[in-house]
């Protein structure tokens, strides 16, 4: 007997809210390192009613974790809408197309198309990188599959896909011309929304929104990161390329009686700033996803109906 496709849960809250121009909130959750998804489900469950979708990383920083596709499907089974990241580093075009078809069949609709972090940055530096495609060409591939053909323009005989594809953007990029070119290429390739890297320079974000993004009317979600302490901030400055957490924030964390509480307040202030500049925020609180809802409360962001 064929499977009952009508029983597959499909959630489209994120896409509907994006197209309606609502203020979007997503949050990042890492898949487990191992076969037990209990902790991932527990953390994601704290975000129900507070975010439009939970973003599941795909080998972020080239560090081994459970498949983002499988982890996304598990969340969907638990009534949590995922944004499934898909990185080109680990798959050729055959594997990418296979996973995109599988994602659609499982009810996953939101895909974040990424090139992927370099293998040398991760915990398996001896692994062989693929990079058959990169983010722009992956977006083009998703658009083709949404039109009912594969990358060779051959018909998908068993059904067209319906994926809402997004991409990453770094408004703090040192190369302004490179930022604009890459952003516009992703728009042309079919990106429907953009998730930014961790934002620390909101003047730069405002300039990006006014000078580059404004003409395209695509949702930009500013990356907001929970800093747990001054030491945590200093580590991120050292370990994460392109990130420069200002010294005044590090000093503020260092002087605080409760650094974690101060970090939550800083994140809430940043959410409020971002709300004036762009259509959404992407919340990151590594191993403390349970604090995202309280941060949103501090920022005055209402629950999602």
Short mmCIF file of C-alpha atoms in Angstrom, two decimals:
data_model
loop_
_atom_site.label_atom_id
_atom_site.label_comp_id
_atom_site.label_asym_id
_atom_site.label_seq_id
_atom_site.Cartn_x
_atom_site.Cartn_y
_atom_site.Cartn_z
CA UNK A 1 0.00 0.00 0.00
CA UNK A 2 1.36 3.49 -0.82
CA UNK A 3 1.78 5.87 2.11
CA UNK A 4 -1.10 8.19 2.95
CA UNK A 5 0.39 11.53 1.89
CA UNK A 6 -2.58 13.37 3.43
CA UNK A 7 -1.32 12.37 6.90
CA UNK A 8 2.01 14.17 6.43
CA UNK A 9 2.00 17.39 8.50
CA UNK A 10 2.75 20.53 6.50
CA UNK A 11 3.20 23.83 8.31
CA UNK A 12 3.40 27.11 6.40
CA UNK A 13 3.28 29.69 9.17
CA UNK A 14 6.68 31.12 8.29
CA UNK A 15 5.97 31.56 4.57
CA UNK A 16 2.51 33.02 5.21
CA UNK A 17 3.87 35.52 7.73
CA UNK A 18 6.77 36.47 5.43
CA UNK A 19 4.48 37.12 2.46
CA UNK A 20 2.05 39.07 4.68
CA UNK A 21 4.85 41.42 5.76
CA UNK A 22 4.69 40.41 9.43
CA UNK A 23 7.67 40.81 11.76
CA UNK A 24 9.37 37.41 11.57
CA UNK A 25 11.09 35.53 14.37
CA UNK A 26 13.14 32.40 13.85
CA UNK A 27 15.52 30.69 16.24
CA UNK A 28 18.47 28.40 15.70
CA UNK A 29 18.67 24.94 17.24
CA UNK A 30 21.53 22.53 16.62
CA UNK A 31 20.76 18.86 15.89
CA UNK A 32 22.10 16.34 18.40
CA UNK A 33 25.52 14.75 18.21
CA UNK A 34 24.24 11.22 18.48
CA UNK A 35 21.02 9.33 17.92
CA UNK A 36 18.86 10.77 20.71
CA UNK A 37 16.92 13.92 19.73
CA UNK A 38 15.33 14.41 23.17
CA UNK A 39 17.29 17.54 24.11
CA UNK A 40 16.77 19.13 20.70
CA UNK A 41 13.01 18.54 20.94
CA UNK A 42 12.96 19.92 24.49
CA UNK A 43 14.75 23.13 23.48
CA UNK A 44 12.65 23.59 20.34
CA UNK A 45 9.45 23.07 22.34
CA UNK A 46 10.26 26.15 24.46
CA UNK A 47 9.94 28.17 21.24
CA UNK A 48 6.39 27.13 20.36
CA UNK A 49 4.20 30.20 19.97
CA UNK A 50 7.24 32.51 20.07
CA UNK A 51 8.89 31.90 16.71
CA UNK A 52 7.52 31.31 13.23
CA UNK A 53 10.04 28.53 12.60
CA UNK A 54 13.02 26.78 14.15
CA UNK A 55 16.16 26.83 12.03
CA UNK A 56 18.05 23.52 12.07
CA UNK A 57 21.75 23.83 11.29
CA UNK A 58 23.51 21.66 8.72
CA UNK A 59 27.02 20.93 9.96
CA UNK A 60 27.56 24.50 11.15
CA UNK A 61 31.29 25.34 11.32
CA UNK A 62 31.82 21.94 9.63
CA UNK A 63 31.21 20.20 12.97
CA UNK A 64 29.52 16.79 12.90
CA UNK A 65 25.87 16.70 13.92
CA UNK A 66 22.74 14.72 13.02
CA UNK A 67 21.38 15.29 9.50
CA UNK A 68 19.50 18.59 9.33
CA UNK A 69 16.90 16.92 7.12
CA UNK A 70 16.18 14.19 9.66
CA UNK A 71 16.24 16.61 12.60
CA UNK A 72 13.82 18.91 10.76
CA UNK A 73 11.46 16.01 10.12
CA UNK A 74 11.55 15.08 13.82
CA UNK A 75 10.59 18.63 14.80
CA UNK A 76 7.77 18.64 12.27
CA UNK A 77 6.44 15.41 13.79
CA UNK A 78 6.38 17.28 17.11
CA UNK A 79 4.35 20.15 15.67
CA UNK A 80 7.30 22.54 15.28
CA UNK A 81 7.84 24.19 11.89
CA UNK A 82 11.46 23.89 10.74
CA UNK A 83 13.72 25.85 8.44
CA UNK A 84 15.99 23.12 7.13
CA UNK A 85 19.49 24.31 6.31
CA UNK A 86 21.14 22.64 3.33
CA UNK A 87 24.87 23.10 2.75
CA UNK A 88 26.63 22.34 -0.52
CA UNK A 89 29.85 21.31 1.22
CA UNK A 90 28.75 17.72 1.83
CA UNK A 91 26.64 16.78 -1.21
CA UNK A 92 26.90 16.84 -4.99
CA UNK A 93 23.94 17.89 -7.14
CA UNK A 94 22.51 14.36 -7.11
CA UNK A 95 22.52 14.24 -3.31
CA UNK A 96 21.13 17.78 -2.99
CA UNK A 97 18.24 17.04 -5.34
CA UNK A 98 17.53 13.76 -3.56
CA UNK A 99 17.39 15.53 -0.19
CA UNK A 100 15.21 18.35 -1.53
CA UNK A 101 12.70 15.81 -2.86
CA UNK A 102 12.84 13.99 0.45
CA UNK A 103 12.30 17.22 2.40
CA UNK A 104 9.19 18.01 0.38
CA UNK A 105 7.83 14.48 0.81
CA UNK A 106 8.26 14.78 4.58
CA UNK A 107 6.29 18.03 4.70
CA UNK A 108 9.29 20.34 5.09
CA UNK A 109 8.78 23.53 3.10
CA UNK A 110 11.42 26.02 4.31
CA UNK A 111 14.98 25.60 3.04
CA UNK A 112 17.98 27.81 3.81
CA UNK A 113 20.44 27.36 0.96
CA UNK A 114 24.06 27.62 2.08
CA UNK A 115 27.45 27.10 0.52
CA UNK A 116 28.74 25.66 3.81
CA UNK A 117 31.69 26.38 6.08
CA UNK A 118 35.12 25.09 5.01
CA UNK A 119 36.00 21.59 6.18
CA UNK A 120 39.27 22.79 7.73
CA UNK A 121 37.29 24.84 10.25
CA UNK A 122 35.59 21.79 11.73
CA UNK A 123 36.20 18.63 13.71
CA UNK A 124 36.95 16.44 10.66
CA UNK A 125 39.59 18.50 8.80
CA UNK A 126 40.70 15.42 6.86
CA UNK A 127 37.24 15.05 5.25
CA UNK A 128 36.83 15.68 1.53
CA UNK A 129 34.72 18.74 0.69
CA UNK A 130 32.29 18.50 -2.23
CA UNK A 131 31.16 22.02 -3.24
CA UNK A 132 29.74 20.74 -6.54
CA UNK A 133 27.38 23.71 -6.19
CA UNK A 134 27.35 26.82 -4.01
CA UNK A 135 24.46 28.80 -2.53
CA UNK A 136 23.44 30.72 -5.67
CA UNK A 137 23.39 27.61 -7.85
CA UNK A 138 21.52 25.70 -5.14
CA UNK A 139 18.86 28.42 -5.13
CA UNK A 140 18.63 28.12 -8.91
CA UNK A 141 18.24 24.36 -8.51
CA UNK A 142 15.42 24.76 -5.97
CA UNK A 143 13.62 27.15 -8.32
CA UNK A 144 13.85 24.60 -11.13
CA UNK A 145 12.50 21.82 -8.92
CA UNK A 146 9.64 24.11 -7.85
CA UNK A 147 8.89 24.41 -11.57
CA UNK A 148 8.83 20.64 -11.95
CA UNK A 149 12.22 19.89 -13.51
CA UNK A 150 15.61 18.71 -12.28
CA UNK A 151 18.95 20.42 -12.85
CA UNK A 152 19.11 18.86 -16.34
CA UNK A 153 15.64 20.26 -17.18
CA UNK A 154 14.17 16.74 -17.09
CA UNK A 155 10.63 16.47 -15.75
CA UNK A 156 10.04 15.44 -12.13
CA UNK A 157 7.62 12.71 -13.11
CA UNK A 158 6.38 12.12 -9.56
CA UNK A 159 5.49 15.65 -8.57
CA UNK A 160 6.66 19.26 -8.49
CA UNK A 161 8.22 20.60 -5.31
CA UNK A 162 6.91 23.53 -3.28
CA UNK A 163 9.85 24.86 -1.28
CA UNK A 164 10.26 28.34 0.26
CA UNK A 165 13.95 29.03 -0.25
CA UNK A 166 16.09 31.50 1.64
CA UNK A 167 19.74 32.43 1.84
CA UNK A 168 22.34 33.91 4.15
CA UNK A 169 23.59 37.49 4.01
CA UNK A 170 26.33 39.34 5.89
CA UNK A 171 25.58 43.09 6.05
CA UNK A 172 28.86 43.58 7.90
CA UNK A 173 30.93 42.31 4.98
CA UNK A 174 34.06 44.39 4.38
CA UNK A 175 33.45 44.42 0.64
CA UNK A 176 30.38 46.55 -0.03
CA UNK A 177 30.39 45.84 -3.77
CA UNK A 178 30.83 42.12 -3.10
CA UNK A 179 27.95 42.17 -0.61
CA UNK A 180 25.65 43.89 -3.09
CA UNK A 181 26.61 41.62 -5.98
CA UNK A 182 26.16 38.42 -3.97
CA UNK A 183 22.84 39.59 -2.50
CA UNK A 184 21.45 40.52 -5.91
CA UNK A 185 22.60 37.23 -7.42
CA UNK A 186 20.76 35.34 -4.69
CA UNK A 187 17.62 37.39 -5.33
CA UNK A 188 17.85 36.60 -9.06
CA UNK A 189 18.36 32.92 -8.23
CA UNK A 190 15.11 32.82 -6.28
CA UNK A 191 15.84 33.63 -2.62
CA UNK A 192 12.59 34.57 -0.86
CA UNK A 193 14.07 35.54 2.51
CA UNK A 194 17.47 36.25 4.03
CA UNK A 195 18.98 35.33 7.37
CA UNK A 196 21.93 37.45 8.46
CA UNK A 197 25.07 36.57 10.32
CA UNK A 198 25.42 37.73 13.92
CA UNK A 199 24.87 41.51 13.85
CA UNK A 200 26.95 43.78 16.07
CA UNK A 201 27.10 46.88 13.87
CA UNK A 202 23.53 48.11 13.51
CA UNK A 203 24.57 51.26 11.67
CA UNK A 204 26.01 48.99 9.00
CA UNK A 205 22.77 46.98 8.96
CA UNK A 206 20.77 50.19 8.48
CA UNK A 207 23.01 51.24 5.60
CA UNK A 208 22.57 47.81 3.98
CA UNK A 209 18.80 47.99 4.36
CA UNK A 210 18.60 51.50 2.88
CA UNK A 211 21.18 51.18 0.11
CA UNK A 212 20.80 47.57 -1.03
CA UNK A 213 17.88 45.62 0.40
CA UNK A 214 15.13 48.25 0.27
CA UNK A 215 14.51 47.93 -3.45
CA UNK A 216 13.83 44.20 -3.35
CA UNK A 217 11.24 43.94 -0.57
CA UNK A 218 12.46 40.54 0.64
CA UNK A 219 12.41 39.78 4.37
CA UNK A 220 15.77 40.26 6.10
CA UNK A 221 16.16 38.57 9.49
CA UNK A 222 18.91 40.12 11.60
CA UNK A 223 21.03 37.62 13.53
CA UNK A 224 20.81 38.23 17.30
CA UNK A 225 23.19 36.23 19.49
CA UNK A 226 22.95 35.69 23.26
CA UNK A 227 26.32 36.51 24.83
CA UNK A 228 26.63 34.70 28.14
CA UNK A 229 29.70 36.47 29.52
CA UNK A 230 32.64 38.69 28.60
CA UNK A 231 34.72 35.54 28.12
CA UNK A 232 32.10 34.15 25.76
CA UNK A 233 32.15 37.38 23.72
CA UNK A 234 35.95 37.36 23.52
CA UNK A 235 35.92 33.74 22.37
CA UNK A 236 33.43 34.55 19.59
CA UNK A 237 35.59 37.45 18.43
CA UNK A 238 38.52 35.06 18.16
CA UNK A 239 36.74 31.99 16.77
CA UNK A 240 34.06 33.33 14.41
CA UNK A 241 35.38 34.99 11.22
CA UNK A 242 33.88 38.36 10.38
CA UNK A 243 32.43 38.98 13.85
CA UNK A 244 33.60 41.93 15.93
CA UNK A 245 31.73 42.32 19.20
CA UNK A 246 32.41 45.91 20.37
CA UNK A 247 34.54 46.45 23.43
CA UNK A 248 31.79 48.42 25.19
CA UNK A 249 29.55 45.34 25.12
CA UNK A 250 32.38 43.15 26.45
CA UNK A 251 32.98 45.71 29.23
CA UNK A 252 29.28 45.79 30.05
CA UNK A 253 29.23 42.01 30.43
CA UNK A 254 32.43 42.05 32.51
CA UNK A 255 31.00 44.60 34.99
CA UNK A 256 27.61 42.93 35.36
CA UNK A 257 26.68 41.17 38.62
CA UNK A 258 24.87 38.55 36.54
CA UNK A 259 26.53 38.35 33.09
CA UNK A 260 23.91 35.98 31.67
CA UNK A 261 21.08 38.28 32.67
CA UNK A 262 22.99 41.22 31.18
CA UNK A 263 23.52 39.26 27.98
CA UNK A 264 19.77 38.67 27.76
CA UNK A 265 19.14 42.40 28.20
CA UNK A 266 21.67 43.23 25.47
CA UNK A 267 20.02 40.74 23.11
CA UNK A 268 16.58 42.22 23.86
CA UNK A 269 17.87 45.73 23.11
CA UNK A 270 19.29 44.49 19.83
CA UNK A 271 15.94 42.91 18.90
CA UNK A 272 14.29 46.28 19.48
CA UNK A 273 16.85 48.03 17.26
CA UNK A 274 16.50 45.42 14.52
CA UNK A 275 12.73 45.75 14.63
CA UNK A 276 13.09 49.35 13.44
CA UNK A 277 15.34 48.36 10.55
CA UNK A 278 14.21 45.07 9.03
CA UNK A 279 11.39 42.53 8.87
CA UNK A 280 12.66 40.01 11.37
CA UNK A 281 15.22 38.56 13.72
CA UNK A 282 17.01 35.23 13.82
CA UNK A 283 17.73 34.32 17.44
CA UNK A 284 20.81 32.32 18.46
CA UNK A 285 21.37 31.13 22.03
CA UNK A 286 23.72 28.16 21.90
CA UNK A 287 22.64 25.48 24.42
CA UNK A 288 20.27 28.01 26.06
CA UNK A 289 17.45 28.11 23.55
CA UNK A 290 15.11 28.12 26.56
CA UNK A 291 16.14 31.76 27.15
CA UNK A 292 14.94 32.98 23.75
CA UNK A 293 11.31 33.36 24.83
CA UNK A 294 12.31 35.46 27.90
CA UNK A 295 14.53 37.63 25.64
CA UNK A 296 11.59 38.20 23.30
CA UNK A 297 9.46 39.15 26.34
CA UNK A 298 12.10 41.69 27.40
CA UNK A 299 12.08 43.09 23.86
CA UNK A 300 8.30 43.41 23.82
CA UNK A 301 7.78 40.93 21.00
CA UNK A 302 4.31 39.45 21.26
CA UNK A 303 3.50 35.77 21.05
CA UNK A 304 2.60 34.36 17.65
CA UNK A 305 -1.06 33.50 17.31
#
